XYZ file of C-alpha atoms in Angstrom:
669
model
C 0.000 0.000 0.000
C 1.455 3.526 -0.830
C 2.465 5.569 2.169
C 0.500 8.507 0.830
C -2.676 6.554 1.590
C -1.532 5.689 5.071
C -0.891 9.327 6.012
C -3.711 10.933 4.114
C -7.260 11.811 5.109
C -9.062 11.269 7.380
C -6.058 11.458 9.727
C -4.181 14.367 8.056
C -5.423 17.474 6.277
C -3.822 20.667 4.935
C -4.347 24.129 6.377
C -5.012 27.264 4.283
C -1.292 27.699 3.574
C -1.054 24.205 2.142
C 0.728 22.792 5.195
C -0.331 19.558 6.828
C -1.755 19.778 10.305
C -2.597 17.293 12.942
C -6.060 15.856 12.559
C -8.377 15.791 15.556
C -10.127 12.661 14.462
C -7.538 10.314 15.998
C -4.180 8.699 15.359
C -3.209 7.067 12.081
C -4.672 3.642 11.563
C -1.282 1.956 11.517
C -0.726 3.044 15.131
C -3.346 0.496 16.312
C -1.708 -2.505 14.707
C 1.718 -3.962 14.289
C 3.784 -1.695 11.994
C 4.623 -3.128 8.639
C 8.232 -4.091 7.934
C 8.679 -1.068 5.727
C 7.681 1.310 8.490
C 9.550 -0.238 11.408
C 12.654 1.911 11.018
C 10.606 5.073 10.823
C 7.974 4.422 13.390
C 10.438 3.646 16.200
C 13.152 6.298 15.442
C 13.709 9.152 17.848
C 13.004 12.690 16.441
C 15.884 15.207 16.286
C 15.747 18.362 18.444
C 15.701 20.815 15.464
C 13.441 21.133 12.493
C 16.392 20.880 10.115
C 17.629 17.857 11.999
C 14.254 16.340 11.792
C 14.158 16.985 8.062
C 17.575 15.435 7.679
C 16.663 12.412 9.758
C 13.532 11.924 7.726
C 15.507 12.026 4.523
C 18.035 9.471 5.785
C 15.330 7.230 7.135
C 13.430 7.405 3.907
C 16.499 6.371 1.975
C 17.062 3.513 4.451
C 13.585 2.157 3.890
C 13.585 3.003 0.220
C 10.954 5.744 0.477
C 12.988 8.388 -1.339
C 10.465 8.399 -4.223
C 7.885 10.045 -2.008
C 7.579 13.745 -1.344
C 8.604 15.193 1.983
C 5.283 16.868 2.518
C 3.566 13.505 2.725
C 5.553 12.516 5.797
C 4.192 12.954 9.357
C 5.009 16.125 11.158
C 7.025 16.434 14.366
C 3.866 17.056 16.380
C 2.353 13.862 15.107
C 5.407 11.911 16.104
C 5.328 13.321 19.602
C 1.663 12.548 20.042
C 1.369 9.192 18.318
C 4.814 7.718 18.701
C 4.479 3.946 19.458
C 6.008 2.807 22.700
C 6.652 -0.778 23.784
C 4.088 -2.179 26.319
C 5.158 -2.988 29.910
C 3.959 -5.590 32.472
C 2.086 -4.183 35.424
C 3.342 -4.755 38.969
C 0.594 -7.310 39.714
C 1.383 -9.287 36.556
C 5.074 -9.346 37.404
C 4.304 -10.550 40.951
C 2.143 -13.471 39.787
C 4.720 -14.371 37.167
C 7.447 -14.597 39.816
C 5.142 -16.602 42.137
C 4.541 -19.095 39.340
C 8.270 -19.550 38.726
C 8.967 -19.909 42.462
C 6.162 -22.501 42.777
C 7.609 -24.684 40.046
C 11.041 -24.508 41.639
C 9.610 -25.474 45.061
C 7.780 -28.496 43.618
C 10.935 -29.675 41.900
C 12.925 -29.279 45.110
C 10.315 -31.141 47.224
C 10.064 -34.052 44.779
C 13.813 -34.317 44.675
C 14.043 -34.336 48.473
C 11.335 -37.016 48.743
C 13.150 -39.248 46.276
C 16.434 -38.750 48.112
C 14.870 -39.518 51.508
C 13.114 -42.637 50.182
C 16.299 -43.879 48.606
C 18.263 -43.127 51.780
C 15.781 -44.987 54.010
C 15.708 -48.019 51.736
C 19.501 -48.040 51.443
C 19.901 -47.860 55.214
C 17.438 -50.720 55.647
C 19.309 -52.865 53.152
C 22.671 -51.923 54.664
C 21.364 -52.778 58.132
C 20.193 -56.159 56.891
C 23.527 -56.782 55.159
C 25.521 -55.769 58.247
C 23.568 -57.729 60.847
C 24.618 -61.078 62.164
C 21.262 -61.733 63.834
C 19.967 -65.234 63.079
C 16.282 -63.997 63.107
C 15.384 -66.635 65.704
C 14.962 -69.305 63.046
C 14.996 -73.013 63.788
C 18.357 -74.693 63.510
C 19.239 -76.977 60.640
C 18.752 -74.574 57.716
C 21.573 -73.789 55.297
C 22.419 -70.161 54.526
C 19.450 -68.988 56.556
C 20.557 -65.411 56.993
C 21.605 -64.875 53.401
C 18.349 -66.082 51.797
C 16.186 -64.233 54.309
C 18.099 -61.016 53.707
C 17.720 -61.379 49.954
C 13.979 -62.022 50.409
C 13.564 -58.866 52.472
C 15.549 -56.822 49.945
C 13.270 -58.056 47.186
C 10.140 -57.202 49.173
C 11.219 -53.676 50.145
C 9.861 -52.402 46.845
C 6.332 -53.400 47.905
C 6.319 -53.606 51.701
C 7.092 -50.966 54.320
C 10.551 -51.642 55.716
C 9.559 -51.010 59.348
C 6.857 -53.655 59.159
C 8.991 -56.010 57.137
C 11.883 -55.939 59.601
C 9.654 -56.326 62.679
C 10.155 -59.964 63.628
C 6.664 -60.128 65.176
C 4.818 -58.854 62.120
C 2.939 -61.152 59.719
C 4.989 -59.595 56.910
C 8.303 -60.698 58.419
C 6.948 -64.109 59.379
C 5.781 -64.639 55.805
C 9.177 -63.522 54.460
C 10.916 -65.932 56.819
C 8.621 -68.746 55.711
C 9.252 -67.983 52.017
C 13.008 -67.756 52.560
C 13.830 -70.694 54.769
C 10.833 -72.785 55.807
C 8.986 -73.212 52.524
C 10.149 -76.550 51.154
C 9.482 -75.384 47.603
C 12.279 -72.782 47.880
C 11.090 -70.729 44.920
C 13.614 -68.454 43.169
C 13.940 -65.027 44.769
C 12.825 -63.060 41.748
C 9.985 -60.520 41.356
C 7.746 -63.008 39.581
C 3.966 -63.364 39.833
C 4.385 -66.654 41.677
C 6.716 -65.113 44.268
C 4.386 -62.173 44.945
C 1.188 -64.179 45.271
C 2.833 -66.915 47.365
C 4.124 -64.238 49.706
C 0.761 -62.392 49.790
C -1.197 -65.531 50.685
C 1.293 -66.427 53.400
C 0.926 -62.922 54.882
C -2.858 -63.442 54.930
C -2.294 -66.742 56.734
C -0.112 -65.166 59.439
C -2.276 -62.014 59.755
C -5.501 -63.969 60.315
C -4.184 -66.544 62.814
C -3.600 -69.268 60.255
C -2.527 -71.706 62.954
C -6.176 -71.645 64.143
C -7.754 -72.144 60.747
C -10.141 -75.063 60.494
C -9.620 -77.867 57.955
C -6.736 -76.219 56.123
C -3.766 -78.466 56.699
C -2.641 -78.131 53.075
C -2.024 -74.373 53.317
C 1.612 -73.234 53.379
C 2.862 -76.569 52.119
C 5.470 -77.434 49.516
C 2.855 -77.624 46.747
C 2.194 -74.783 44.356
C -0.032 -72.102 45.886
C -2.586 -72.752 43.140
C -3.106 -76.215 44.680
C -3.951 -74.962 48.173
C -7.589 -76.035 48.020
C -9.894 -78.835 49.173
C -13.211 -80.418 48.234
C -16.059 -79.793 50.689
C -19.169 -81.957 50.743
C -22.475 -80.697 52.014
C -25.974 -81.987 51.360
C -24.853 -84.326 48.586
C -22.981 -81.544 46.817
C -19.293 -80.855 46.440
C -17.750 -77.400 46.671
C -14.170 -76.442 45.966
C -12.665 -74.121 48.541
C -9.263 -72.522 48.908
C -7.092 -70.985 46.175
C -7.796 -71.236 42.480
C -5.734 -69.931 39.549
C -6.226 -69.337 35.855
C -4.265 -70.955 33.030
C -1.445 -68.454 33.587
C -1.106 -69.657 37.182
C -2.393 -66.322 38.488
C -4.532 -66.436 41.643
C -8.083 -65.488 40.687
C -10.157 -66.915 43.552
C -9.860 -67.365 47.316
C -12.723 -69.098 49.143
C -12.188 -69.594 52.887
C -15.699 -69.686 54.317
C -16.282 -70.861 57.882
C -12.557 -71.374 58.428
C -12.014 -69.414 61.670
C -10.023 -66.549 60.161
C -9.656 -63.653 62.591
C -8.159 -60.172 62.610
C -7.507 -57.777 59.718
C -6.914 -58.558 56.074
C -3.377 -57.217 55.444
C -2.351 -54.636 52.871
C -0.403 -57.304 50.986
C -3.667 -58.763 49.696
C -3.429 -56.039 47.058
C -0.497 -57.934 45.545
C -3.109 -60.418 44.273
C -3.987 -57.991 41.512
C -5.759 -60.626 39.380
C -8.166 -61.681 42.134
C -11.734 -61.947 40.857
C -13.459 -63.788 43.705
C -13.018 -63.398 47.464
C -15.376 -65.328 49.759
C -14.578 -65.194 53.477
C -18.037 -65.621 55.018
C -18.592 -66.912 58.556
C -15.242 -65.923 60.054
C -14.055 -63.422 62.664
C -12.533 -60.767 60.419
C -12.738 -57.231 61.789
C -11.387 -55.099 58.915
C -11.372 -55.591 55.151
C -10.549 -52.081 53.904
C -7.339 -53.236 52.240
C -9.240 -54.961 49.438
C -10.489 -51.654 48.035
C -7.833 -51.650 45.273
C -8.635 -55.146 43.990
C -10.450 -53.641 41.037
C -10.895 -56.924 39.158
C -13.159 -58.379 41.860
C -16.533 -59.477 40.516
C -17.529 -61.736 43.431
C -17.124 -60.486 47.013
C -18.831 -62.143 49.985
C -17.780 -61.257 53.530
C -20.959 -62.103 55.415
C -21.090 -63.074 59.086
C -17.917 -61.337 60.246
C -17.471 -58.518 62.786
C -16.943 -55.167 61.064
C -19.289 -53.072 63.260
C -18.923 -49.740 61.459
C -20.666 -47.532 58.924
C -21.349 -49.097 55.561
C -18.165 -48.406 53.515
C -18.500 -45.974 50.618
C -15.384 -47.325 48.909
C -17.272 -50.482 47.942
C -18.567 -48.442 45.003
C -15.001 -48.292 43.621
C -15.169 -52.009 42.817
C -17.164 -51.334 39.682
C -16.869 -54.851 38.244
C -18.745 -56.458 41.134
C -21.550 -58.785 40.154
C -22.092 -60.498 43.517
C -21.772 -58.591 46.807
C -22.609 -60.261 50.112
C -22.087 -58.417 53.409
C -24.745 -60.012 55.614
C -24.698 -59.867 59.426
C -21.674 -57.622 59.952
C -23.014 -54.898 62.240
C -22.985 -52.249 59.509
C -24.755 -48.999 60.427
C -25.745 -45.703 58.719
C -27.361 -45.736 55.258
C -26.560 -47.152 51.853
C -24.256 -44.621 50.121
C -25.476 -43.024 46.913
C -22.202 -44.023 45.224
C -23.492 -47.599 44.966
C -25.232 -46.631 41.736
C -21.818 -47.086 40.099
C -22.195 -50.869 40.522
C -24.172 -51.232 37.318
C -23.186 -54.895 36.797
C -24.467 -56.031 40.190
C -26.727 -59.087 40.002
C -26.835 -60.174 43.663
C -26.727 -57.873 46.706
C -27.061 -59.058 50.317
C -26.779 -56.772 53.348
C -29.334 -58.532 55.525
C -29.048 -58.731 59.310
C -27.269 -55.397 59.778
C -28.317 -52.074 61.315
C -28.747 -50.072 58.123
C -31.479 -47.429 57.967
C -32.890 -45.003 55.414
C -34.158 -45.964 51.987
C -32.689 -48.242 49.356
C -33.693 -46.179 46.323
C -30.097 -46.278 45.064
C -30.624 -49.971 44.239
C -33.724 -49.355 42.161
C -31.892 -48.545 38.938
C -29.505 -51.490 38.731
C -30.711 -53.178 35.555
C -29.082 -56.586 36.166
C -30.066 -56.998 39.816
C -31.784 -60.366 40.232
C -31.297 -61.199 43.927
C -31.780 -58.605 46.659
C -31.548 -59.468 50.365
C -32.246 -56.521 52.699
C -34.056 -58.287 55.555
C -33.511 -57.607 59.246
C -32.497 -53.951 59.010
C -34.307 -50.659 59.646
C -35.066 -49.625 56.080
C -37.988 -47.286 55.553
C -40.117 -46.378 52.564
C -43.474 -47.030 50.965
C -44.327 -49.915 48.663
C -46.449 -48.720 45.739
C -47.574 -50.163 42.417
C -44.378 -48.844 40.769
C -42.116 -50.054 43.551
C -38.626 -50.894 42.195
C -40.109 -50.927 38.687
C -36.640 -50.868 37.067
C -35.825 -54.295 38.488
C -37.399 -56.182 35.619
C -35.406 -59.402 36.061
C -35.629 -59.643 39.851
C -35.839 -63.249 41.067
C -35.433 -63.005 44.844
C -36.658 -59.985 46.825
C -36.403 -60.244 50.602
C -37.367 -57.058 52.461
C -38.633 -58.737 55.619
C -38.322 -57.317 59.148
C -37.903 -53.672 58.215
C -40.146 -50.622 58.607
C -41.797 -50.519 55.193
C -45.327 -49.212 54.720
C -47.902 -49.353 51.958
C -49.424 -52.330 50.171
C -48.490 -54.904 47.557
C -49.080 -53.592 44.084
C -49.821 -55.942 41.211
C -46.806 -54.451 39.454
C -44.465 -56.082 41.953
C -46.147 -59.465 41.540
C -46.033 -59.271 37.756
C -42.249 -59.508 37.503
C -41.862 -62.437 35.115
C -38.887 -64.054 36.907
C -39.892 -63.400 40.516
C -39.501 -66.588 42.576
C -39.150 -65.370 46.172
C -41.065 -62.454 47.688
C -40.634 -62.054 51.427
C -42.255 -58.990 53.003
C -43.059 -60.338 56.442
C -42.466 -58.292 59.588
C -43.195 -54.849 58.154
C -46.037 -52.346 58.520
C -47.935 -53.164 55.347
C -51.699 -52.801 55.429
C -54.833 -52.820 53.325
C -56.350 -55.754 51.443
C -54.372 -58.471 49.751
C -54.104 -57.769 46.015
C -55.723 -59.699 43.219
C -52.896 -62.065 42.464
C -51.879 -62.388 38.802
C -51.403 -65.839 37.351
C -47.825 -66.913 37.915
C -46.013 -70.197 37.658
C -42.628 -68.730 38.653
C -43.411 -67.437 42.185
C -42.444 -70.149 44.662
C -42.113 -68.387 47.995
C -44.608 -65.801 49.287
C -44.266 -64.662 52.877
C -46.584 -61.894 54.131
C -46.990 -62.753 57.820
C -46.718 -60.299 60.703
C -48.212 -57.313 58.907
C -51.593 -55.575 59.051
C -53.337 -56.949 55.959
C -57.085 -57.120 56.234
C -60.129 -58.329 54.327
C -60.746 -61.576 52.457
C -58.208 -63.980 51.052
C -58.802 -63.434 47.316
C -59.790 -66.393 45.159
C -57.126 -65.320 42.643
C -54.549 -66.858 44.951
C -55.254 -70.072 43.040
C -53.351 -68.578 40.093
C -50.040 -68.863 41.930
C -49.652 -72.436 40.756
C -45.887 -72.559 41.331
C -46.077 -71.743 45.058
C -44.238 -74.007 47.447
C -44.373 -71.697 50.480
C -47.344 -69.530 51.486
C -47.478 -67.740 54.825
C -50.162 -65.137 55.526
C -50.307 -65.680 59.284
C -50.644 -63.046 62.002
C -52.603 -60.461 60.039
C -56.176 -59.153 60.289
C -57.708 -61.289 57.562
C -61.406 -62.109 57.729
C -64.055 -64.099 55.869
C -64.091 -67.753 54.880
C -61.070 -69.816 53.971
C -60.981 -70.341 50.168
C -60.578 -74.114 50.456
C -61.284 -74.844 46.785
C -58.736 -72.260 45.633
C -56.089 -73.432 48.097
C -56.423 -76.998 46.807
C -55.252 -75.816 43.393
C -51.831 -74.983 44.840
C -50.701 -78.575 44.511
C -46.980 -77.723 44.780
C -47.339 -76.282 48.284
C -44.964 -77.663 50.888
C -45.625 -75.050 53.561
C -48.951 -73.381 54.369
C -49.784 -71.130 57.300
C -52.695 -68.804 57.898
C -52.339 -68.964 61.689
C -53.206 -66.144 64.107
C -55.900 -64.578 61.979
C -58.539 -64.336 64.680
C -61.059 -62.481 62.498
C -61.599 -65.364 60.083
C -65.127 -66.701 59.990
C -65.360 -69.663 62.421
C -65.591 -72.960 60.598
C -64.245 -76.487 60.285
C -60.756 -77.445 59.290
C -60.479 -77.378 55.491
C -60.111 -80.565 53.502
C -56.682 -80.119 51.930
C -56.103 -83.696 50.752
C -55.095 -82.407 47.293
C -51.987 -80.807 48.782
C -50.126 -84.081 48.986
C -46.710 -82.362 49.054
C -47.396 -80.454 52.281
C -44.672 -80.792 54.868
C -45.747 -78.057 57.295
C -49.319 -76.962 58.004
C -50.256 -74.377 60.620
C -53.816 -73.320 61.366
C -53.124 -72.192 64.912
C -55.559 -69.618 66.346
C -57.642 -69.363 63.179
C -61.153 -69.846 64.609
C -61.380 -73.528 63.560
C -64.171 -75.604 65.044
C -65.440 -79.188 64.856
C -63.374 -82.349 64.736
C -60.053 -83.237 63.191
C -60.945 -84.703 59.777
C -59.377 -88.001 58.781
C -58.461 -86.372 55.447
C -55.532 -84.754 57.253
C -53.966 -88.171 57.640
C -53.718 -88.373 53.839
C -50.984 -85.734 53.975
C -48.287 -88.331 54.535
C -45.387 -85.916 53.936
C -46.334 -83.765 56.921
C -43.519 -83.006 59.327
C -45.365 -80.339 61.322
C -49.053 -80.042 62.187
C -50.131 -77.123 64.368
C -53.849 -76.892 65.205
C -53.483 -75.319 68.644
C -55.536 -72.497 70.162
C -58.753 -73.270 68.306
C -62.069 -74.765 69.422
C -61.632 -78.273 68.108
C -63.573 -81.030 69.815
C -64.215 -84.764 69.605
C -61.495 -87.410 69.645
C -58.120 -87.557 67.977
C -58.522 -89.747 64.854
C -57.090 -93.222 65.392
C -55.463 -93.256 61.939
C -53.196 -90.353 62.909
C -50.493 -92.989 63.055
C -50.396 -92.831 59.241
C -48.441 -89.583 59.576
C -45.217 -91.463 60.118
C -43.043 -88.496 59.020
C -44.529 -86.173 61.623
C -41.996 -84.549 63.954
C -44.101 -81.811 65.583
C -47.695 -82.339 66.717
C -49.340 -79.349 68.417
C -52.948 -79.832 69.513
C -52.917 -77.864 72.763
C -55.517 -75.348 73.914
C -58.551 -77.006 72.297
C -61.519 -79.025 73.564
C -60.447 -82.441 72.363
C -61.625 -85.462 74.316
C -61.226 -89.232 74.465
C -58.488 -91.694 75.138
C -55.082 -91.049 73.599
C -54.835 -93.437 70.628
C -52.276 -96.213 70.817
C -51.237 -95.369 67.244
C -49.160 -92.498 68.610
C -46.539 -95.031 69.611
C -45.933 -95.900 65.932
C -44.914 -92.311 65.101
C -41.228 -92.846 65.687
C -40.057 -89.448 64.357
C -41.959 -87.315 66.860
C -39.769 -84.728 68.583
C -42.422 -82.511 70.181
C -45.992 -83.286 71.257
C -48.200 -80.668 72.950
C -51.537 -82.130 74.109
C -52.250 -79.986 77.163
C -55.344 -77.923 77.938
C -57.681 -80.498 76.410
C -59.755 -83.290 77.983
C -57.706 -86.301 76.962
C -57.463 -89.353 79.163
C -55.231 -92.396 79.295
C -51.439 -92.553 79.363
C -48.400 -91.835 77.229
C -46.552 -95.063 77.828
C -46.352 -95.840 74.144
C -44.610 -92.555 73.427
C -42.292 -92.810 76.397
C -41.097 -96.271 75.416
C -40.241 -95.424 71.825
C -38.319 -92.157 71.481
C -39.180 -89.995 74.453
C -40.104 -86.796 72.616
C -40.633 -83.479 74.361
C -44.099 -84.073 75.743
C -46.555 -81.788 77.563
C -49.957 -83.034 78.770
C -52.589 -82.361 81.426
C -51.163 -84.428 84.224
C -54.495 -84.334 86.110
C -56.077 -86.541 83.423
C -53.175 -88.190 81.602
C -50.535 -90.372 83.192
C -47.077 -89.423 81.908
C -43.766 -90.768 83.150
C -41.574 -88.936 80.622
C -43.251 -85.560 80.243
C -41.114 -82.469 79.949
C -43.902 -80.464 81.529
C -47.301 -80.784 83.127
C -50.362 -78.566 83.132
C -52.868 -78.623 85.984
C -56.471 -77.494 86.051
C -55.978 -75.525 89.254
C -53.039 -73.540 87.842
C -53.592 -72.931 84.106
C -51.574 -69.705 84.095
C -48.388 -71.584 84.874
C -48.860 -74.226 82.236
C -45.507 -75.186 80.789
C -46.920 -75.032 77.268
C -47.467 -71.281 77.403
C -43.733 -70.693 76.966
C -43.389 -72.432 73.630
C -43.224 -70.198 70.579
C -42.817 -71.533 67.058
C -41.040 -69.671 64.300
C -42.121 -71.321 61.080
C -39.513 -71.362 58.323
C -39.551 -73.198 55.078
C -37.930 -76.611 55.153
C -37.260 -76.598 51.422
C -33.745 -75.731 50.329
C -34.770 -73.540 47.420
C -34.403 -70.428 49.570
C -30.924 -71.375 50.779
C -28.253 -68.905 49.683
C -24.832 -70.274 50.479
C -23.077 -73.476 51.292
C -22.728 -72.394 54.905
C -26.137 -70.776 55.220
C -27.773 -72.206 58.376
C -30.500 -74.648 57.477
C -34.005 -73.264 57.761
C -35.247 -75.744 60.345
C -38.103 -75.490 62.765
C -36.935 -73.528 65.805
C -38.474 -73.683 69.261
C -37.769 -71.005 71.821
C -38.595 -71.090 75.474
C -38.547 -67.550 76.987
């Protein structure tokens, strides 16, 4: 661009004498940008003190920048140069201060990192030098060759992963494991930082840290065999389970199962050396701290139930994002479920039953793969509605019993296509029972100890897959739907006891339920006699008809119930002589016949097995009774202390190989 255009209007204009004057409209446009290369020599030159000097300087500058073809009158005047001369920009004081702070900060970080590295190196070097210089025999048994040398080399190798103070403490599990690796282990593996060395050492630390000498049934641990072979076969209920250590094809430890093995204490930090661990099952032990597993990020199966943690529910569990099975039952956990648990999107089974957890469990409602949820025996609150946990479409087992839940059972909950177990007993649910949808998958329905009211709906007959039905201890009324109940031919357990508002009537004929093993109609307003059709239920193990208004004699063919273990007929109006057929029932463990009008003796029962027996000793002669009731003192009748807790005897609801069997329990306060 010609310079005449740069210095011309609107920034310069001539006066009446033809001389250029300074324009008032502002500085030349080039002053606001970076000067072009051709103007750099001019724009940053200093003006001379005289006009002639200025003219001379302009001429020389113009020649230097090859502008000598332009006329002098097109050049800027001295006044313009004074006003618009470009000056280099300067940093403010504040900018300079922050700049220096930044530089100082970087220098300080570098110095601190360097010091930390030097200190770490110095400490490690001193530890190694101390080990090299010592002549201490480490209190090892005699008879080992080069004991000190191999132990020292083992400790040197471990200093990269284990704190030197702990490692050189002869009472620590870490040192004991190092000593075992170095001089006691008959395998004598090479002292190299291999996977085998690390995991063999880590497992031995776990053994020493959890009182391995007191472990139960683990004689093959810390033997000369490969650590991947430290496992045993366990038989239980005609099944075999493999417990101990398991490895993959690369001989990397991927599973440790030590349930019910009497481990105690704290899981050590060295468990993190088992970086390929995918399953850890340590249920039914005496472990008090398991925080050191938080960095085992490959875990997909973690069960630590029935230990002694007694603390708030740990938030760091949510960091184990690959978990599919998480079992932390009966550990004394308190507080609430942390919101971070929503990160466990692969979770399929979650058990925190028998703890002290409160609040809601909404965080579990959006886990799409959750199929088994055990939250019983806590203090959870909330309201069950028709859309309750509607995201859990593939739920199979839902146990929310013995909490503080309110509301009712919506049909939406019962319509889950895979639902097999629904246990809501021991809550504060109320209202009528719902119209049950047809379902062949639901096997276990437990609604006892709530506040349900109204009739038992006839649609209950649609639950054709039921094996366990308990609606006892509610406020149900109306007639028993005998015809509909007889359609539940897979039932093994049935109880509608302690529903005092039911319409009085005879015992139902349930001969179609040939698979029944436990039947309780205690305190259900039953009248009349005991029908002989009951003796067709030959699989019965428990029959509870107590606290009704039954009369007449005990049927003589009751002896056909040769699998019966518990017979409870107390607190009725039964009469007649005790049948001799009772003596043929060789499996009886408990017989309550008191507060009736029986006569005769119990010699047949006393001679066979001597079950726990309670009768009215005023009318019945009994030489082997555990307790007697007398007409003159009914308040002190021994029978009044017995309380039955009815649990399913089928194993379908069993959760683990060491889960206590759900047997009939009898408590005497």
